Amino acid sequence: MTGVDRSPEMIRQARARQPAGRHPGNVVFVEADYLDDTALAPGAYDFVSAVAVVHHAPFVTAIDALTGLVAPGGRLVVVGMARNETVLDRVISGCGLPASLAYARLRGGRRGPAGMPMEDSAMHWGEVRGAARRLLPGCRFRRRLLWRYTLVWDNTRESGP
């Protein structure tokens, strides 16, 4: 398994949390950028996940880079963030407010680990859903609590995305 982040601090924290003893060599952490780094082998990964990553880059660029990593028969899972635009978006997101407040309380008010780059999504729900369906035919898009969505795409092509 390969964990990738372009932030040296996030790689340092991930390595520090790696359990000692039990299968310590199962995860390799690489300081790299999935958008343009040659440290990652194109089409070599059976499973690629991106959690709160895609909104840090132009959506098309991010999806193209991620699908380029997925081996034929492999799967891409994105846990992304979108912003509200309509009244209905606000109502639906409001349903997650109790969970959001509870989560914030558990984390001591922090949104993420110290040093983690933070950025809000530039795309709203409809834009993300439409772009995902256009770029990844057959993908499954689900809206989740806490302004998140999941996007699952299986690479059914013989080679590449």
Short mmCIF file of N, CA, C and O in Angstrom, two decimals, residues 4 12 15 20 39 47 49-52 54-55 61 67 69 83 85 104 112 118 123 142 150 160:
data_model
loop_
_atom_site.label_atom_id
_atom_site.label_comp_id
_atom_site.label_asym_id
_atom_site.label_seq_id
_atom_site.Cartn_x
_atom_site.Cartn_y
_atom_site.Cartn_z
N VAL A 4 0.26 8.71 -0.23
CA VAL A 4 0.89 9.82 -0.95
C VAL A 4 0.35 11.14 -0.44
O VAL A 4 -0.87 11.30 -0.28
N ARG A 12 5.21 13.14 7.47
CA ARG A 12 5.85 12.94 8.78
C ARG A 12 4.83 12.43 9.80
O ARG A 12 5.09 11.47 10.52
N ARG A 15 3.80 8.76 9.03
CA ARG A 15 4.85 7.81 9.44
C ARG A 15 4.89 7.65 10.96
O ARG A 15 5.10 6.55 11.47
N ALA A 20 4.07 0.09 15.00
CA ALA A 20 5.32 -0.68 14.99
C ALA A 20 4.99 -2.15 15.22
O ALA A 20 4.03 -2.48 15.89
N ALA A 39 6.87 9.83 -9.23
CA ALA A 39 7.03 8.81 -8.20
C ALA A 39 5.89 7.79 -8.23
O ALA A 39 5.98 6.74 -7.62
N PHE A 47 -6.45 0.00 -6.52
CA PHE A 47 -7.36 0.83 -5.75
C PHE A 47 -6.69 2.17 -5.50
O PHE A 47 -5.57 2.22 -5.00
N SER A 49 -7.60 5.96 -3.77
CA SER A 49 -8.56 6.78 -3.03
C SER A 49 -7.99 8.18 -2.86
O SER A 49 -6.78 8.36 -2.74
N ALA A 50 -8.88 9.14 -2.86
CA ALA A 50 -8.52 10.53 -2.64
C ALA A 50 -9.53 11.10 -1.66
O ALA A 50 -10.72 11.21 -1.98
N VAL A 51 -9.09 11.40 -0.46
CA VAL A 51 -9.98 11.88 0.59
C VAL A 51 -9.67 13.36 0.84
O VAL A 51 -8.57 13.71 1.26
N ALA A 52 -10.66 14.20 0.57
CA ALA A 52 -10.54 15.66 0.74
C ALA A 52 -9.32 16.21 0.00
O ALA A 52 -8.58 17.02 0.53
N VAL A 54 -9.44 16.34 -3.97
CA VAL A 54 -9.79 16.79 -5.31
C VAL A 54 -10.10 18.28 -5.38
O VAL A 54 -9.76 18.94 -6.36
N HIS A 55 -10.69 18.83 -4.34
CA HIS A 55 -11.06 20.25 -4.39
C HIS A 55 -9.86 21.20 -4.28
O HIS A 55 -10.01 22.40 -4.40
N THR A 61 -8.59 18.26 -14.01
CA THR A 61 -7.17 17.91 -13.86
C THR A 61 -7.00 16.82 -12.80
O THR A 61 -6.26 15.85 -13.01
N THR A 67 -7.54 8.97 -12.36
CA THR A 67 -7.93 7.83 -13.21
C THR A 67 -6.72 7.27 -13.94
O THR A 67 -6.68 6.07 -14.23
N LEU A 69 -3.95 6.71 -12.72
CA LEU A 69 -3.23 5.82 -11.81
C LEU A 69 -3.91 4.45 -11.66
O LEU A 69 -3.29 3.49 -11.21
N ARG A 83 -19.69 22.75 -2.26
CA ARG A 83 -20.30 23.87 -1.53
C ARG A 83 -21.78 23.95 -1.87
O ARG A 83 -22.23 23.45 -2.90
N GLU A 85 -25.23 25.83 -2.96
CA GLU A 85 -25.61 26.93 -3.83
C GLU A 85 -27.09 27.26 -3.69
O GLU A 85 -27.46 28.40 -3.60
N ALA A 104 -16.71 18.33 15.51
CA ALA A 104 -15.83 19.44 15.89
C ALA A 104 -15.50 19.39 17.38
O ALA A 104 -14.36 19.63 17.79
N GLY A 112 -8.66 19.78 11.19
CA GLY A 112 -7.77 18.73 10.70
C GLY A 112 -6.48 18.76 11.50
O GLY A 112 -6.30 19.60 12.38
N MET A 118 -5.59 23.51 4.09
CA MET A 118 -7.06 23.57 4.10
C MET A 118 -7.52 24.49 2.97
O MET A 118 -6.92 25.53 2.73
N MET A 123 -16.49 24.26 -6.25
CA MET A 123 -17.61 23.71 -7.03
C MET A 123 -18.79 23.40 -6.13
O MET A 123 -18.62 22.91 -5.01
N ARG A 142 -22.66 9.88 -4.59
CA ARG A 142 -23.56 9.95 -3.45
C ARG A 142 -23.21 11.16 -2.59
O ARG A 142 -22.04 11.38 -2.27
N THR A 150 -19.27 10.98 -2.05
CA THR A 150 -18.41 9.88 -2.47
C THR A 150 -18.66 9.65 -3.95
O THR A 150 -19.78 9.75 -4.44
N GLY A 160 -5.77 2.05 -19.25
CA GLY A 160 -5.96 3.48 -19.00
C GLY A 160 -7.40 3.83 -18.69
O GLY A 160 -8.27 2.98 -18.67
#
